[in-house]
């Protein structure tokens, strides 16, 4: 089944403890992206990647890191999480960044930082 | 700044009736793509319908259709014969090739369907 797989689905952590949210897609998509969803703000892009070893900042990159060493994987790293990073996170992928391709989204990761 | 605005935080509709969700956007570009996504309580993001800005004909997918008014920068979603399973958050979004192709979302509209 073609899908984007995110793990974990839920995560509670403490301020300052480094964490990684994994994202993997099995569709050979070039484009991958991370979003955070907050009430009333919709989804805002954190980072995106056009292809392997090519990443760039989205609208809200502060406090996050990413890497794209393989085409299928695009982990999101929070080196020192803070309470304002409590949010619902989505990984998404697209065949290419151009055109009317919709994104395929993962199931989301609900992160709580206390 | 590029923006997408959904002015209705919540809407409700009677089962089998029709409802229209509003979306306006702001861009000076002529080439862009518009989308509506549905997010049910499972929180999965599901693509409902898409529209290319260069096409004048409104997109339709079964009970879902859009009213695309390019000059007014408006992209509303009409749901006909509403069903209980349509209850969800709906997000309007656009994608602009010249601006890095980022998908920019509105704040969302929560749709409730009354039996």
mmCIF file of C-alpha atoms in Angstrom:
data_model
loop_
_atom_site.group_PDB
_atom_site.id
_atom_site.type_symbol
_atom_site.label_atom_id
_atom_site.label_comp_id
_atom_site.label_asym_id
_atom_site.label_seq_id
_atom_site.Cartn_x
_atom_site.Cartn_y
_atom_site.Cartn_z
ATOM 1 C CA UNK A 1 0.000 0.000 0.000
ATOM 2 C CA UNK A 2 1.306 3.436 -0.998
ATOM 3 C CA UNK A 3 1.700 5.474 2.139
ATOM 4 C CA UNK A 4 3.636 7.887 4.307
ATOM 5 C CA UNK A 5 4.481 6.388 7.672
ATOM 6 C CA UNK A 6 5.163 8.558 10.691
ATOM 7 C CA UNK A 7 6.281 7.433 14.090
ATOM 8 C CA UNK A 8 5.439 7.792 16.863
ATOM 9 C CA UNK A 9 1.766 8.679 16.714
ATOM 10 C CA UNK A 10 1.822 10.225 20.181
ATOM 11 C CA UNK A 11 4.763 11.538 22.166
ATOM 12 C CA UNK A 12 5.049 13.277 25.510
ATOM 13 C CA UNK A 13 8.479 14.599 26.411
ATOM 14 C CA UNK A 14 10.167 17.070 28.721
ATOM 15 C CA UNK A 15 11.724 20.383 27.831
ATOM 16 C CA UNK A 16 15.221 20.036 26.445
ATOM 17 C CA UNK A 17 15.215 16.303 25.742
ATOM 18 C CA UNK A 18 16.196 15.696 22.134
ATOM 19 C CA UNK A 19 13.725 13.746 20.032
ATOM 20 C CA UNK A 20 13.272 12.534 16.481
ATOM 21 C CA UNK A 21 10.040 11.942 14.618
ATOM 22 C CA UNK A 22 10.534 9.561 11.740
ATOM 23 C CA UNK A 23 8.889 9.758 8.334
ATOM 24 C CA UNK A 24 9.138 7.239 5.520
ATOM 25 C CA UNK A 25 7.365 6.992 2.154
ATOM 26 C CA UNK A 26 7.236 4.015 -0.200
ATOM 27 C CA UNK A 27 6.148 5.832 -3.373
ATOM 28 C CA UNK A 28 9.568 6.991 -4.631
ATOM 29 C CA UNK A 29 8.444 10.604 -4.204
ATOM 30 C CA UNK A 30 11.033 13.321 -4.747
ATOM 31 C CA UNK A 31 9.412 15.966 -2.585
ATOM 32 C CA UNK A 32 8.911 15.651 1.168
ATOM 33 C CA UNK A 33 7.823 18.161 3.739
ATOM 34 C CA UNK A 34 7.057 18.670 7.421
ATOM 35 C CA UNK A 35 4.113 20.702 8.705
ATOM 36 C CA UNK A 36 2.811 21.610 12.108
ATOM 37 C CA UNK A 37 -0.885 22.117 12.771
ATOM 38 C CA UNK A 38 -2.130 24.495 15.440
ATOM 39 C CA UNK A 39 -5.750 25.550 16.114
ATOM 40 C CA UNK A 40 -6.853 28.469 13.956
ATOM 41 C CA UNK A 41 -3.553 28.561 12.079
ATOM 42 C CA UNK A 42 -4.029 25.624 9.756
ATOM 43 C CA UNK A 43 -0.874 23.811 8.714
ATOM 44 C CA UNK A 44 2.399 25.661 8.472
ATOM 45 C CA UNK A 45 5.461 24.334 6.715
ATOM 46 C CA UNK A 46 8.564 23.708 8.819
ATOM 47 C CA UNK A 47 11.054 22.282 6.304
ATOM 48 C CA UNK A 48 10.917 20.707 2.899
ATOM 49 C CA UNK A 49 13.172 18.653 0.656
ATOM 50 C CA UNK A 50 13.212 18.663 -3.127
ATOM 51 C CA UNK A 51 15.328 15.504 -3.274
ATOM 52 C CA UNK A 52 18.123 13.626 -1.517
ATOM 53 C CA UNK A 53 20.543 15.975 0.258
ATOM 54 C CA UNK A 54 18.425 19.024 -0.737
ATOM 55 C CA UNK A 55 16.514 20.636 2.120
ATOM 56 C CA UNK A 56 15.228 24.136 2.774
ATOM 57 C CA UNK A 57 13.361 26.131 5.396
ATOM 58 C CA UNK A 58 9.633 26.652 5.340
ATOM 59 C CA UNK A 59 7.688 29.278 7.246
ATOM 60 C CA UNK A 60 8.444 28.139 10.812
ATOM 61 C CA UNK A 61 11.862 26.388 10.900
ATOM 62 C CA UNK A 62 13.158 27.687 14.244
ATOM 63 C CA UNK A 63 13.920 24.910 16.713
ATOM 64 C CA UNK A 64 13.805 22.121 14.113
ATOM 65 C CA UNK A 65 16.288 20.217 11.989
ATOM 66 C CA UNK A 66 15.846 17.768 9.140
ATOM 67 C CA UNK A 67 17.967 15.550 6.955
ATOM 68 C CA UNK A 68 17.383 13.674 3.690
ATOM 69 C CA UNK A 69 20.086 11.066 3.283
ATOM 70 C CA UNK A 70 17.811 8.611 1.487
ATOM 71 C CA UNK A 71 14.916 9.317 -0.825
ATOM 72 C CA UNK A 72 12.344 7.504 1.311
ATOM 73 C CA UNK A 73 13.195 8.981 4.739
ATOM 74 C CA UNK A 74 12.844 12.501 6.078
ATOM 75 C CA UNK A 75 13.190 12.653 9.882
ATOM 76 C CA UNK A 76 12.304 15.724 11.937
ATOM 77 C CA UNK A 77 14.659 16.464 14.811
ATOM 78 C CA UNK A 78 13.945 18.663 17.816
ATOM 79 C CA UNK A 79 17.306 19.079 19.534
ATOM 80 C CA UNK A 80 15.966 20.975 22.554
ATOM 81 C CA UNK A 81 12.162 20.880 22.557
ATOM 82 C CA UNK A 82 10.226 23.640 24.253
ATOM 83 C CA UNK A 83 6.543 23.856 25.264
ATOM 84 C CA UNK A 84 5.743 26.113 22.273
ATOM 85 C CA UNK A 85 6.579 23.153 20.038
ATOM 86 C CA UNK A 86 3.602 21.249 21.428
ATOM 87 C CA UNK A 87 1.610 20.622 18.276
ATOM 88 C CA UNK A 88 0.331 18.112 15.745
ATOM 89 C CA UNK A 89 2.994 17.311 13.170
ATOM 90 C CA UNK A 90 2.506 15.972 9.671
ATOM 91 C CA UNK A 91 4.950 14.605 7.174
ATOM 92 C CA UNK A 92 3.888 14.764 3.532
ATOM 93 C CA UNK A 93 5.277 13.731 0.179
ATOM 94 C CA UNK A 94 4.596 14.478 -3.480
ATOM 95 C CA UNK A 95 5.916 12.937 -6.715
ATOM 96 C CA UNK A 96 7.407 16.252 -7.724
ATOM 97 C CA UNK A 97 6.944 19.743 -6.305
ATOM 98 C CA UNK A 98 5.356 21.040 -9.509
ATOM 99 C CA UNK A 99 1.831 20.888 -10.791
ATOM 100 C CA UNK A 100 -1.431 19.813 -9.287
ATOM 101 C CA UNK A 101 0.038 16.898 -7.452
ATOM 102 C CA UNK A 102 -1.602 16.756 -4.111
ATOM 103 C CA UNK A 103 0.443 15.767 -1.133
ATOM 104 C CA UNK A 104 0.158 12.367 0.540
ATOM 105 C CA UNK A 105 0.141 12.918 4.290
ATOM 106 C CA UNK A 106 1.208 10.712 7.143
ATOM 107 C CA UNK A 107 -1.171 10.042 10.043
ATOM 108 C CA UNK A 108 0.316 12.762 12.216
ATOM 109 C CA UNK A 109 2.327 12.866 15.428
ATOM 110 C CA UNK A 110 0.775 14.514 18.459
ATOM 111 C CA UNK A 111 3.718 15.987 20.421
ATOM 112 C CA UNK A 112 3.388 17.385 23.929
ATOM 113 C CA UNK A 113 6.375 19.097 25.534
ATOM 114 C CA UNK A 114 6.054 19.653 29.285
ATOM 115 C CA UNK B 1 2.881 37.703 2.190
ATOM 116 C CA UNK B 2 0.949 34.943 0.560
ATOM 117 C CA UNK B 3 -2.170 34.100 2.533
ATOM 118 C CA UNK B 4 -5.206 31.864 2.490
ATOM 119 C CA UNK B 5 -8.264 32.894 4.524
ATOM 120 C CA UNK B 6 -11.189 30.769 5.620
ATOM 121 C CA UNK B 7 -13.614 33.156 7.277
ATOM 122 C CA UNK B 8 -15.950 30.522 8.741
ATOM 123 C CA UNK B 9 -14.378 28.723 11.721
ATOM 124 C CA UNK B 10 -17.461 26.491 12.020
ATOM 125 C CA UNK B 11 -20.377 25.550 9.815
ATOM 126 C CA UNK B 12 -23.251 23.153 10.228
ATOM 127 C CA UNK B 13 -25.531 21.507 7.689
ATOM 128 C CA UNK B 14 -28.495 19.181 7.828
ATOM 129 C CA UNK B 15 -27.937 15.736 6.393
ATOM 130 C CA UNK B 16 -28.850 15.617 2.661
ATOM 131 C CA UNK B 17 -28.652 19.399 2.347
ATOM 132 C CA UNK B 18 -26.020 21.490 0.542
ATOM 133 C CA UNK B 19 -23.338 23.587 2.198
ATOM 134 C CA UNK B 20 -20.698 25.963 0.853
ATOM 135 C CA UNK B 21 -17.377 26.618 2.566
ATOM 136 C CA UNK B 22 -15.620 29.875 1.747
ATOM 137 C CA UNK B 23 -11.977 30.467 0.929
ATOM 138 C CA UNK B 24 -10.166 33.540 -0.300
ATOM 139 C CA UNK B 25 -6.499 33.863 -1.064
ATOM 140 C CA UNK B 26 -3.987 36.488 -1.876
ATOM 141 C CA UNK B 27 -1.333 36.235 -4.568
ATOM 142 C CA UNK B 28 -0.086 38.366 -7.419
ATOM 143 C CA UNK B 29 0.954 35.296 -9.399
ATOM 144 C CA UNK B 30 -1.088 34.015 -12.329
ATOM 145 C CA UNK B 31 0.165 30.427 -12.136
ATOM 146 C CA UNK B 32 -0.943 28.502 -9.072
ATOM 147 C CA UNK B 33 -2.942 25.509 -7.936
ATOM 148 C CA UNK B 34 -5.767 25.333 -5.417
ATOM 149 C CA UNK B 35 -6.803 22.459 -3.167
ATOM 150 C CA UNK B 36 -9.363 21.463 -0.573
ATOM 151 C CA UNK B 37 -8.341 18.932 2.065
ATOM 152 C CA UNK B 38 -10.586 17.118 4.528
ATOM 153 C CA UNK B 39 -9.403 16.137 8.011
ATOM 154 C CA UNK B 40 -11.831 13.799 9.822
ATOM 155 C CA UNK B 41 -11.449 12.979 13.539
ATOM 156 C CA UNK B 42 -8.903 10.322 12.585
ATOM 157 C CA UNK B 43 -6.792 13.441 11.691
ATOM 158 C CA UNK B 44 -5.746 11.952 8.347
ATOM 159 C CA UNK B 45 -5.431 14.640 5.657
ATOM 160 C CA UNK B 46 -7.446 13.649 2.586
ATOM 161 C CA UNK B 47 -7.349 15.496 -0.731
ATOM 162 C CA UNK B 48 -10.922 16.334 -1.750
ATOM 163 C CA UNK B 49 -10.536 18.375 -4.917
ATOM 164 C CA UNK B 50 -7.983 20.391 -6.855
ATOM 165 C CA UNK B 51 -8.089 23.210 -9.413
ATOM 166 C CA UNK B 52 -5.525 24.690 -11.760
ATOM 167 C CA UNK B 53 -5.734 28.482 -11.852
ATOM 168 C CA UNK B 54 -5.414 28.576 -15.646
ATOM 169 C CA UNK B 55 -8.560 26.486 -16.064
ATOM 170 C CA UNK B 56 -11.829 28.383 -16.113
ATOM 171 C CA UNK B 57 -13.974 25.305 -15.673
ATOM 172 C CA UNK B 58 -14.801 24.534 -12.067
ATOM 173 C CA UNK B 59 -13.542 21.191 -10.773
ATOM 174 C CA UNK B 60 -16.041 18.560 -9.665
ATOM 175 C CA UNK B 61 -15.574 15.294 -7.772
ATOM 176 C CA UNK B 62 -18.844 13.465 -7.167
ATOM 177 C CA UNK B 63 -20.742 15.467 -4.503
ATOM 178 C CA UNK B 64 -17.926 18.007 -4.162
ATOM 179 C CA UNK B 65 -17.536 20.974 -6.476
ATOM 180 C CA UNK B 66 -15.792 24.317 -6.384
ATOM 181 C CA UNK B 67 -16.709 27.826 -7.401
ATOM 182 C CA UNK B 68 -13.449 29.339 -8.606
ATOM 183 C CA UNK B 69 -13.544 33.103 -9.119
ATOM 184 C CA UNK B 70 -10.034 34.048 -10.193
ATOM 185 C CA UNK B 71 -10.554 37.810 -10.341
ATOM 186 C CA UNK B 72 -12.071 37.805 -6.857
ATOM 187 C CA UNK B 73 -9.435 35.324 -5.612
ATOM 188 C CA UNK B 74 -12.139 33.105 -4.231
ATOM 189 C CA UNK B 75 -12.264 29.307 -4.140
ATOM 190 C CA UNK B 76 -15.338 28.001 -2.328
ATOM 191 C CA UNK B 77 -16.220 24.347 -1.815
ATOM 192 C CA UNK B 78 -19.769 23.112 -2.271
ATOM 193 C CA UNK B 79 -20.837 19.819 -0.739
ATOM 194 C CA UNK B 80 -24.119 18.476 -2.062
ATOM 195 C CA UNK B 81 -26.310 15.848 -0.402
ATOM 196 C CA UNK B 82 -24.281 16.119 2.808
ATOM 197 C CA UNK B 83 -23.597 12.892 4.649
ATOM 198 C CA UNK B 84 -22.644 12.214 8.255
ATOM 199 C CA UNK B 85 -19.222 11.125 7.046
ATOM 200 C CA UNK B 86 -18.592 14.611 5.677
ATOM 201 C CA UNK B 87 -18.223 15.954 9.214
ATOM 202 C CA UNK B 88 -14.591 17.074 9.452
ATOM 203 C CA UNK B 89 -12.191 19.994 9.354
ATOM 204 C CA UNK B 90 -11.788 21.353 5.831
ATOM 205 C CA UNK B 91 -8.675 23.183 4.741
ATOM 206 C CA UNK B 92 -8.255 25.318 1.671
ATOM 207 C CA UNK B 93 -4.704 25.539 0.292
ATOM 208 C CA UNK B 94 -2.707 26.775 -2.647
ATOM 209 C CA UNK B 95 0.603 26.047 -4.233
ATOM 210 C CA UNK B 96 2.602 28.618 -6.212
ATOM 211 C CA UNK B 97 5.397 27.303 -8.455
ATOM 212 C CA UNK B 98 7.329 30.564 -8.383
ATOM 213 C CA UNK B 99 7.288 30.626 -4.569
ATOM 214 C CA UNK B 100 8.963 27.285 -3.966
ATOM 215 C CA UNK B 101 5.793 25.264 -4.448
ATOM 216 C CA UNK B 102 5.027 25.268 -0.749
ATOM 217 C CA UNK B 103 1.463 24.259 0.050
ATOM 218 C CA UNK B 104 -0.013 27.181 2.026
ATOM 219 C CA UNK B 105 -3.096 26.437 4.117
ATOM 220 C CA UNK B 106 -5.973 28.440 5.504
ATOM 221 C CA UNK B 107 -6.984 28.167 9.157
ATOM 222 C CA UNK B 108 -9.687 25.592 8.492
ATOM 223 C CA UNK B 109 -13.474 25.293 8.792
ATOM 224 C CA UNK B 110 -15.065 22.716 11.060
ATOM 225 C CA UNK B 111 -18.122 21.229 9.385
ATOM 226 C CA UNK B 112 -20.790 19.558 11.505
ATOM 227 C CA UNK B 113 -23.503 17.458 9.882
ATOM 228 C CA UNK B 114 -26.804 17.109 11.740
ATOM 229 C CA UNK B 115 -28.830 13.936 11.276
#
